[in-house]
Amino acid sequence: MRLIFLGPPGAGKGTQARILASRLSARQISTGDILREHRERRTELGKSAEQFMQAGELVPDELIIKMIERELAAAEGFTLDGFPRTVAQAEAFDALLAKNGWNLDAVVLFQADREALLKRLTSRWTNPRTGRTYNALSHPPRTAGIDDDDGGPLVQREDDLPQTVAKRLEVYDAQTKPLIDYYRIKGKLLRVNALQSVDAVSESITEGLRARAAAS
Ligand code: AP5
């Protein structure tokens, strides 16, 4: 499948993209994870992106579009987690779909309120090596600060500080929310209540996609 997971920071896009990758035959492509990796390796892209990420702002469209074009060159099924985030990115992605003769199956919209998002992000812990996330409130690791799977250290993302989270939510409202209408008009939108349990959200997504496929 070719999917976009759209929604505010902390809505659970990354969590679900990882869980559903094999069930949906759709490899997770997270622009946030790719940028963090570039930052870690101190590449030109990583250095250019750093200041925007720290401030909770979007990285300029031209850098992101080039990056995603490279990433999708070898892709078959995918879930885009964190892209597109502006109308310019969505238009560039449409051109890429057309160039490759690809169909976009659906855009899953994760719906959650601001209070829940703030709570989730400020209690998130991530394994920087694998991208796996935990949550001190809803899904804690067996031992605090240690990944259950590989025993690696868990860290808090620097953009999960309360003031940066508030900025990211503001940026989402101003620059990414217009994409809801963009994809609704194209008939691609599948709305999901992201405030349910992780398993219930997975179920809602798979059920919703099944129903869309049966109806088409
Ligand atoms: P990015 O890494 O994409 O961050 P984001 O979109 O803000 O998304 P998050 O990773 O914060 O949230 P999520 O929805 O994936 O939630 P998660 O599953 O982790 O982007 C970071 C930065 O990179 C941006 O600010 C920007 O600077 C730059 N960037 C990236 N893409 C860009 C682009 N296209 N254009 C320009 N700039 C770009 O879950 C959150 C927490 O909640 C976790 O602790 C998890 O365990 C928990 N949780 C998940 N689901 C549930 C549930 N159902 N119930 C309870 N807890 C849950």
GROMACS .gro file of C-alpha atoms and ligand atoms in nm:
model
  273
    1MET     CA    1   0.000   0.000   0.000
    2ARG     CA    2   0.096   0.365  -0.036
    3LEU     CA    3  -0.024   0.568   0.258
    4ILE     CA    4   0.020   0.901   0.428
    5PHE     CA    5  -0.019   0.929   0.806
    6LEU     CA    6  -0.127   1.285   0.877
    7GLY     CA    7  -0.184   1.441   1.217
    8PRO     CA    8  -0.043   1.663   1.489
    9PRO     CA    9   0.279   1.591   1.681
   10GLY     CA   10   0.228   1.312   1.932
   11ALA     CA   11  -0.088   1.172   1.770
   12GLY     CA   12   0.076   0.829   1.730
   13LYS     CA   13   0.173   0.832   1.359
   14GLY     CA   14   0.518   0.682   1.419
   15THR     CA   15   0.388   0.423   1.665
   16GLN     CA   16   0.127   0.297   1.417
   17ALA     CA   17   0.353   0.317   1.108
   18ARG     CA   18   0.599   0.084   1.282
   19ILE     CA   19   0.331  -0.158   1.410
   20LEU     CA   20   0.144  -0.178   1.079
   21ALA     CA   21   0.443  -0.190   0.840
   22SER     CA   22   0.430  -0.563   0.775
   23ARG     CA   23   0.051  -0.599   0.804
   24LEU     CA   24   0.002  -0.333   0.535
   25SER     CA   25   0.316  -0.411   0.331
   26ALA     CA   26   0.405  -0.047   0.373
   27ARG     CA   27   0.755   0.045   0.492
   28GLN     CA   28   0.762   0.335   0.738
   29ILE     CA   29   0.931   0.644   0.597
   30SER     CA   30   0.959   0.900   0.876
   31THR     CA   31   1.099   1.236   0.766
   32GLY     CA   32   1.163   1.322   1.133
   33ASP     CA   33   1.372   1.004   1.185
   34ILE     CA   34   1.565   1.060   0.861
   35LEU     CA   35   1.642   1.420   0.959
   36ARG     CA   36   1.752   1.315   1.310
   37GLU     CA   37   1.986   1.057   1.153
   38HIS     CA   38   2.135   1.324   0.925
   39ARG     CA   39   2.178   1.552   1.225
   40GLU     CA   40   2.356   1.275   1.414
   41ARG     CA   41   2.593   1.210   1.120
   42ARG     CA   42   2.653   1.587   1.079
   43THR     CA   43   2.570   1.579   0.705
   44GLU     CA   44   2.505   1.910   0.523
   45LEU     CA   45   2.131   1.836   0.535
   46GLY     CA   46   2.151   1.754   0.907
   47LYS     CA   47   2.336   2.076   0.982
   48SER     CA   48   2.089   2.284   0.778
   49ALA     CA   49   1.788   2.118   0.946
   50GLU     CA   50   1.913   2.141   1.304
   51GLN     CA   51   1.814   2.497   1.393
   52PHE     CA   52   1.459   2.451   1.257
   53MET     CA   53   1.406   2.123   1.444
   54GLN     CA   54   1.532   2.264   1.774
   55ALA     CA   55   1.292   2.557   1.742
   56GLY     CA   56   0.995   2.331   1.656
   57GLU     CA   57   0.969   2.486   1.309
   58LEU     CA   58   0.947   2.315   0.973
   59VAL     CA   59   1.261   2.247   0.770
   60PRO     CA   60   1.240   2.436   0.434
   61ASP     CA   61   1.032   2.262   0.166
   62GLU     CA   62   1.311   2.240  -0.094
   63LEU     CA   63   1.537   2.040   0.143
   64ILE     CA   64   1.253   1.805   0.241
   65ILE     CA   65   1.132   1.747  -0.114
   66LYS     CA   66   1.482   1.656  -0.238
   67MET     CA   67   1.525   1.422   0.059
   68ILE     CA   68   1.193   1.242   0.000
   69GLU     CA   69   1.259   1.204  -0.373
   70ARG     CA   70   1.583   1.020  -0.291
   71GLU     CA   71   1.408   0.809  -0.027
   72LEU     CA   72   1.118   0.704  -0.252
   73ALA     CA   73   1.335   0.617  -0.551
   74ALA     CA   74   1.370   0.257  -0.428
   75ALA     CA   75   1.038   0.228  -0.246
   76GLU     CA   76   0.748  -0.002  -0.323
   77GLY     CA   77   0.482   0.008  -0.051
   78PHE     CA   78   0.527   0.285   0.205
   79THR     CA   79   0.369   0.483   0.484
   80LEU     CA   80   0.483   0.842   0.489
   81ASP     CA   81   0.505   0.948   0.852
   82GLY     CA   82   0.554   1.325   0.881
   83PHE     CA   83   0.538   1.409   0.509
   84PRO     CA   84   0.383   1.606   0.345
   85ARG     CA   85   0.349   1.889   0.597
   86THR     CA   86   0.280   2.186   0.369
   87VAL     CA   87   0.071   2.234   0.055
   88ALA     CA   88   0.395   2.284  -0.145
   89GLN     CA   89   0.518   1.942  -0.023
   90ALA     CA   90   0.183   1.781  -0.109
   91GLU     CA   91   0.197   1.925  -0.462
   92ALA     CA   92   0.554   1.803  -0.509
   93PHE     CA   93   0.446   1.459  -0.387
   94ASP     CA   94   0.155   1.456  -0.635
   95ALA     CA   95   0.405   1.523  -0.915
   96LEU     CA   96   0.621   1.234  -0.789
   97LEU     CA   97   0.321   0.999  -0.781
   98ALA     CA   98   0.231   1.097  -1.138
   99LYS     CA   99   0.590   1.060  -1.261
  100ASN     CA  100   0.610   0.705  -1.120
  101GLY     CA  101   0.254   0.607  -1.218
  102TRP     CA  102   0.174   0.538  -0.850
  103ASN     CA  103  -0.163   0.550  -0.678
  104LEU     CA  104  -0.201   0.686  -0.326
  105ASP     CA  105  -0.430   0.446  -0.136
  106ALA     CA  106  -0.532   0.672   0.153
  107VAL     CA  107  -0.439   0.951   0.390
  108VAL     CA  108  -0.503   0.844   0.749
  109LEU     CA  109  -0.585   1.146   0.966
  110PHE     CA  110  -0.501   1.098   1.336
  111GLN     CA  111  -0.740   1.307   1.546
  112ALA     CA  112  -0.652   1.404   1.904
  113ASP     CA  113  -0.695   1.704   2.130
  114ARG     CA  114  -0.418   1.939   2.235
  115GLU     CA  115  -0.416   1.840   2.603
  116ALA     CA  116  -0.362   1.471   2.524
  117LEU     CA  117  -0.086   1.556   2.275
  118LEU     CA  118   0.102   1.772   2.525
  119LYS     CA  119   0.081   1.495   2.784
  120ARG     CA  120   0.197   1.225   2.542
  121LEU     CA  121   0.495   1.416   2.407
  122THR     CA  122   0.632   1.533   2.737
  123SER     CA  123   0.626   1.172   2.866
  124ARG     CA  124   0.767   1.007   2.550
  125TRP     CA  125   1.093   0.811   2.564
  126THR     CA  126   1.263   0.697   2.243
  127ASN     CA  127   1.533   0.448   2.150
  128PRO     CA  128   1.744   0.671   1.921
  129ARG     CA  129   1.894   0.367   1.746
  130THR     CA  130   1.567   0.200   1.639
  131GLY     CA  131   1.313   0.482   1.672
  132ARG     CA  132   1.098   0.266   1.901
  133THR     CA  133   0.897   0.478   2.145
  134TYR     CA  134   0.767   0.426   2.498
  135ASN     CA  135   0.552   0.644   2.714
  136ALA     CA  136   0.606   0.693   3.087
  137LEU     CA  137   0.227   0.719   3.136
  138SER     CA  138   0.066   0.482   2.888
  139HIS     CA  139   0.338   0.238   2.783
  140PRO     CA  140   0.641   0.239   3.015
  141PRO     CA  141   0.944   0.014   2.953
  142ARG     CA  142   0.995  -0.269   3.207
  143THR     CA  143   1.301  -0.082   3.343
  144ALA     CA  144   1.296   0.298   3.333
  145GLY     CA  145   1.530   0.436   3.065
  146ILE     CA  146   1.603   0.095   2.903
  147ASP     CA  147   1.452  -0.052   2.584
  148ASP     CA  148   1.271  -0.384   2.652
  149ASP     CA  149   1.383  -0.519   2.313
  150ASP     CA  150   1.753  -0.444   2.275
  151GLY     CA  151   1.850  -0.314   2.621
  152GLY     CA  152   1.964   0.016   2.465
  153PRO     CA  153   1.924   0.351   2.642
  154LEU     CA  154   1.602   0.552   2.600
  155VAL     CA  155   1.620   0.929   2.564
  156GLN     CA  156   1.376   1.221   2.560
  157ARG     CA  157   1.374   1.419   2.235
  158GLU     CA  158   1.493   1.776   2.279
  159ASP     CA  159   1.191   1.906   2.085
  160ASP     CA  160   0.959   1.742   2.341
  161LEU     CA  161   1.016   2.022   2.594
  162PRO     CA  162   0.678   2.183   2.677
  163GLN     CA  163   0.754   2.520   2.508
  164THR     CA  164   0.883   2.351   2.188
  165VAL     CA  165   0.581   2.117   2.180
  166ALA     CA  166   0.354   2.423   2.200
  167LYS     CA  167   0.541   2.575   1.903
  168ARG     CA  168   0.513   2.249   1.702
  169LEU     CA  169   0.137   2.239   1.762
  170GLU     CA  170   0.111   2.601   1.646
  171VAL     CA  171   0.312   2.522   1.331
  172TYR     CA  172   0.088   2.219   1.266
  173ASP     CA  173  -0.226   2.435   1.284
  174ALA     CA  174  -0.083   2.703   1.055
  175GLN     CA  175   0.102   2.498   0.795
  176THR     CA  176  -0.011   2.134   0.798
  177LYS     CA  177  -0.384   2.150   0.883
  178PRO     CA  178  -0.470   2.286   0.534
  179LEU     CA  179  -0.373   1.941   0.402
  180ILE     CA  180  -0.686   1.796   0.563
  181ASP     CA  181  -0.899   1.979   0.306
  182TYR     CA  182  -0.645   1.914   0.031
  183TYR     CA  183  -0.687   1.536   0.070
  184ARG     CA  184  -1.058   1.544   0.167
  185ILE     CA  185  -1.136   1.704  -0.171
  186LYS     CA  186  -0.939   1.426  -0.343
  187GLY     CA  187  -1.149   1.165  -0.155
  188LYS     CA  188  -0.841   1.017   0.016
  189LEU     CA  189  -0.910   1.097   0.382
  190LEU     CA  190  -0.967   0.826   0.645
  191ARG     CA  191  -1.030   0.977   0.989
  192VAL     CA  192  -0.920   0.782   1.296
  193ASN     CA  193  -0.974   0.858   1.665
  194ALA     CA  194  -0.614   0.865   1.793
  195LEU     CA  195  -0.723   0.884   2.157
  196GLN     CA  196  -0.807   0.514   2.173
  197SER     CA  197  -0.558   0.251   2.294
  198VAL     CA  198  -0.268   0.169   2.060
  199ASP     CA  199  -0.431  -0.165   1.963
  200ALA     CA  200  -0.769  -0.001   1.900
  201VAL     CA  201  -0.608   0.264   1.676
  202SER     CA  202  -0.432  -0.012   1.475
  203GLU     CA  203  -0.765  -0.191   1.440
  204SER     CA  204  -0.947   0.127   1.329
  205ILE     CA  205  -0.684   0.189   1.060
  206THR     CA  206  -0.686  -0.165   0.919
  207GLU     CA  207  -1.068  -0.183   0.931
  208GLY     CA  208  -1.103   0.159   0.767
  209LEU     CA  209  -0.859   0.069   0.488
  210ARG     CA  210  -1.037  -0.264   0.431
  211ALA     CA  211  -1.374  -0.086   0.405
  212ARG     CA  212  -1.233   0.169   0.158
  213ALA     CA  213  -1.081  -0.106  -0.058
  214ALA     CA  214  -1.411  -0.301  -0.057
  215ALA     CA  215  -1.607   0.010  -0.157
  216SER     CA  216  -1.380   0.102  -0.450
  217AP5     P1  217   0.869   1.438   1.353
  217AP5     O1  218   0.970   1.349   1.409
  217AP5     O2  219   0.793   1.396   1.231
  217AP5     O3  220   0.770   1.479   1.470
  217AP5     P2  221   0.610   1.497   1.472
  217AP5     O4  222   0.534   1.496   1.348
  217AP5     O5  223   0.599   1.621   1.549
  217AP5     O6  224   0.562   1.367   1.523
  217AP5     P3  225   0.600   1.295   1.652
  217AP5     O7  226   0.712   1.199   1.622
  217AP5     O8  227   0.629   1.394   1.763
  217AP5     O9  228   0.464   1.224   1.691
  217AP5     P4  229   0.391   1.092   1.637
  217AP5    O10  230   0.259   1.129   1.583
  217AP5    O11  231   0.482   1.011   1.549
  217AP5    O12  232   0.367   1.020   1.777
  217AP5     P5  233   0.438   0.890   1.841
  217AP5    O13  234   0.394   0.769   1.768
  217AP5    O14  235   0.585   0.911   1.860
  217AP5    O15  236   0.933   1.580   1.317
  217AP5     C1  237   1.030   1.644   1.401
  217AP5     C2  238   1.080   1.771   1.335
  217AP5    O16  239   1.146   1.739   1.209
  217AP5     C3  240   0.971   1.873   1.295
  217AP5    O17  241   0.935   1.956   1.404
  217AP5     C4  242   1.040   1.948   1.181
  217AP5    O18  243   1.133   2.041   1.229
  217AP5     C5  244   1.116   1.838   1.108
  217AP5     N1  245   1.037   1.775   1.000
  217AP5     C6  246   0.997   1.645   0.992
  217AP5     N2  247   0.927   1.623   0.879
  217AP5     C7  248   0.922   1.742   0.813
  217AP5     C8  249   0.861   1.784   0.692
  217AP5     N3  250   0.792   1.700   0.614
  217AP5     N4  251   0.872   1.915   0.657
  217AP5     C9  252   0.945   2.002   0.733
  217AP5     N5  253   1.004   1.969   0.849
  217AP5    C10  254   0.994   1.839   0.890
  217AP5    O19  255   0.365   0.891   1.984
  217AP5    C11  256   0.388   0.993   2.078
  217AP5    C12  257   0.387   0.936   2.220
  217AP5    O20  258   0.254   0.887   2.251
  217AP5    C13  259   0.479   0.815   2.240
  217AP5    O21  260   0.530   0.818   2.372
  217AP5    C14  261   0.388   0.691   2.223
  217AP5    O22  262   0.432   0.580   2.297
  217AP5    C15  263   0.254   0.746   2.278
  217AP5     N6  264   0.136   0.689   2.211
  217AP5    C16  265   0.121   0.662   2.077
  217AP5     N7  266  -0.002   0.615   2.053
  217AP5    C17  267  -0.067   0.613   2.174
  217AP5    C18  268  -0.200   0.576   2.214
  217AP5     N8  269  -0.290   0.531   2.124
  217AP5     N9  270  -0.233   0.588   2.344
  217AP5    C19  271  -0.143   0.634   2.435
  217AP5    N10  272  -0.017   0.671   2.404
  217AP5    C20  273   0.021   0.661   2.274
   0.00000   0.00000   0.00000
